[in-house]
Amino acid sequence: MKKRITLISIIFIILSITIISSATYLGYMQKLVEENIYKNLEELTKQDASNIENKLKEDIRILNSICNEITSNNIKNVKEMFELYHRNAGKYKFTRMAIMQEDGTTITSDGEIVDLSEDIEYFLKNEDIQISRSRKSKVDMQEINIYSQKIKIEDTNFVIMLIVETQEYERLFSTSIYNGDSYEYIITKEGEIIANSANHENTKNIYEDLKNNVNLKSKTNVDKIRENIEENKNGQDSLKILENKYYISYTNINVSNWILLIITPESIIAKESKQILKTSLLISIIIVLGITCISLYIIISNIKKKKELYNLAYIDPITKLGNYYYLLKNGQKLLDNSQNIPKYVIILDIEKFKSFNKHYGHNVGNKLLIQIGKKLDKVLEKHNKVVCRLSNDIFGIVIQTNKEIEKILEEIWKNLSKISIEEEIYAIYPVIGVYKCKDNEEILNAIDKASIAHDTIIGNYNKKYAVFDEKIEDQILEEHQIEEIMEEALEKNEFEVYYQPKIDIKEEKMVSAEALVRWKREGKIISPAKFIPLFEKNRFILKLDLYIYKQVCKDLKRWQKSIKEIENLNVSINISKEHFGNLDFIEKYVEIAEKYKIDTNKIELEITESASINSDINLIEIMKKIKERGFKISLDDFGTGYSSLNMLQDMPIDVIKIDKSFIDKIEDKNEKIDLIKYIVKIAKELNVKTVAEGVENIKQIEYLKNIGCDIVQGYYYSKPLSKIEFEKYIHENNIYSD
Ligand code: C2E
Ligand code: CA
Ligand code: CA
């Protein structure tokens, strides 16, 4: 919503800017066009005025020269005067010459006599040449103008006149180029019309005429024009007559007192300019539209890009749920809300998802993840929550609910444990950790704690979920402390090998011993149960196993030399499944055995049955490789893992070690006792020896002897012993093995 508003306002701003600049541009263009019109009109007016001026000058010159000749040659005869005119002026376009006598009687060159007595005063008042206003010719009623000059011959005044038809001026008007749509006037300062292109017979005064026609607003313009003309100023202006605009230009015609005035309708003079304006407008519109489109495009693609970036940053492409960063951002928001309803962070993943992927392919794996996302959303539908996929098969949830969290987790577990993909149903095993958040909890901290709870039940198939409690944290703390000192402990030889004898039931003799690590620190012994799982997690076990193996080889070599009874002692050593990721360890183990001159068939490697759960490794292949190098192999903790009879058949093992949990049941008269019987039976079938672990009493021994179990190991005979104790044990019991 907010985005849309910003989008709209951005478009609005861009559009406004473009429209304003277009309008300014158009205004500027209009001004330019108007200036251009005025300039053109001014030039036109000046041009016409100058043409008329030239004609007037020429006409005056001719009159002047005629008069000069008359006076200098002292011509008194009218006839001779006309001859002079014909000689001089005939080729010019004068209509006629006339000579007025003092009484107003006027003779014309074309032989007429007219009476101009009412104009005597005008003709005689001035010594200089005068140019008359337009008047009707008394000869032929044509509109004419008269150039006149008073001359004196022997004390008698004559007025020599050259008559020109007013039309002659009008011929010089260039408004004809406007097809007669423009009007050109020669006027006097008072506005009296001397000549006009339109032949407006009725109009006598231009100012009155204009004032009668123009709109109210333009009347002041007329006054202004009149004022200017009276002050001998040239100028331009515009007027409105009805809806039409007219441009007016006026300029003085020198020589006379006349003014040339041109009135042109805008429609004519601005035709071209209008076109320019129209084009400009069109261009402006195109620019506005173009800019709008471009800005829209940019904004939309920006929004798209932003969304893409957002998705990239916050959305998991597979499930379309939020990702880790989404959980940090929106989970924190949920934790920060002030409602007094409990908030939890849940971390969930799928046991052995890697194997699932490998087995069914990534495509089905991805579909599984999508289904999990959907189911989580569905189960938690009614709660205020954020569901995200954090990585691989790990999901993170922040949820706010009044409902018992245990119930919700049960429901999640139930819904996720069977998932159908394309009509196939897949059984999966969700592992869930949950943490109840405190007030103002940091999301990162909450995720950590939920993860800690989650990690405690990985591989523990008895628990569906784990709720974080502070004890777990203590354990983690302890683990951290151990991790800090383990390397140093190894260097300081704090790890020591203990040996636990294995006894042949029938012979009641020690036939072998299991090497078990002990960590002696500051006088105390730390139990392997505390550090072995941790070392398997952080893979320090690789170093530790090798160290123990070396110690055992060293001990074996010494014993073979010094203790007659056990020169052929067989020792079993635990080897973590963590080694199986890289098979180089086999060569390393062989090398060390060779170094101490120990026959590898004196060494039995104990591999836990649970190593076969991880289907990423092919346990049988690994066992075969180990076997190839001469080692014996025992399958440790048998009965706690998942090896099938088929697998058992293919495993190149020498020994099956029946887990203590089965042996413990012997006293209980539990039905599991039968199971031991079968295990022993099968082992015999497979030609594999059986070792019973954790044998603590005679009852168990008797039972095991009865069912044909080969070897027993347990506190009944001996606890794991330090090297010295073990050597003592051998001497005291005088045991010999072959
Ligand atoms: P495990 O291989 O099953 O070893 C047998 C465990 O049972 C030993 O515990 C031993 O002390 C204990 N045990 C033997 N007889 C009895 C009995 O009669 N009663 C009872 N209650 N316990 C008995 P330990 O030494 O604490 O070792 C625990 C586990 O740690 C071992 O189980 C083994 O998985 C692992 N481990 C020990 N040493 C090493 C080692 O050097 N490398 C590796 N990778 N794992 C080791
Ligand atoms: Ca073992
Ligand atoms: Ca065991």
Short mmCIF file of N, CA, C and O and ligand atoms in Angstrom, two decimals, residues 606 636-637 657 659 693, ligand 3:
data_model
loop_
_atom_site.label_atom_id
_atom_site.label_comp_id
_atom_site.label_asym_id
_atom_site.label_seq_id
_atom_site.Cartn_x
_atom_site.Cartn_y
_atom_site.Cartn_z
N GLU A 606 36.47 -52.94 16.42
CA GLU A 606 35.05 -53.00 16.83
C GLU A 606 34.29 -51.86 16.16
O GLU A 606 34.60 -50.69 16.35
N ASP A 636 29.89 -54.33 16.99
CA ASP A 636 29.70 -53.92 18.38
C ASP A 636 28.24 -53.51 18.65
O ASP A 636 27.53 -53.12 17.72
N ASP A 637 27.83 -53.60 19.91
CA ASP A 637 26.49 -53.16 20.33
C ASP A 637 25.40 -53.82 19.49
O ASP A 637 24.38 -53.18 19.19
N LYS A 657 29.13 -58.76 18.89
CA LYS A 657 29.11 -58.45 20.32
C LYS A 657 27.67 -58.12 20.72
O LYS A 657 27.13 -57.09 20.30
N ASP A 659 24.81 -56.73 22.68
CA ASP A 659 24.80 -55.53 23.53
C ASP A 659 24.37 -55.87 24.97
O ASP A 659 23.55 -56.75 25.22
N GLU A 693 28.44 -58.84 26.09
CA GLU A 693 29.01 -57.67 26.75
C GLU A 693 28.31 -57.42 28.08
O GLU A 693 27.12 -57.64 28.22
CA CA B 3 29.60 -52.55 23.13
#
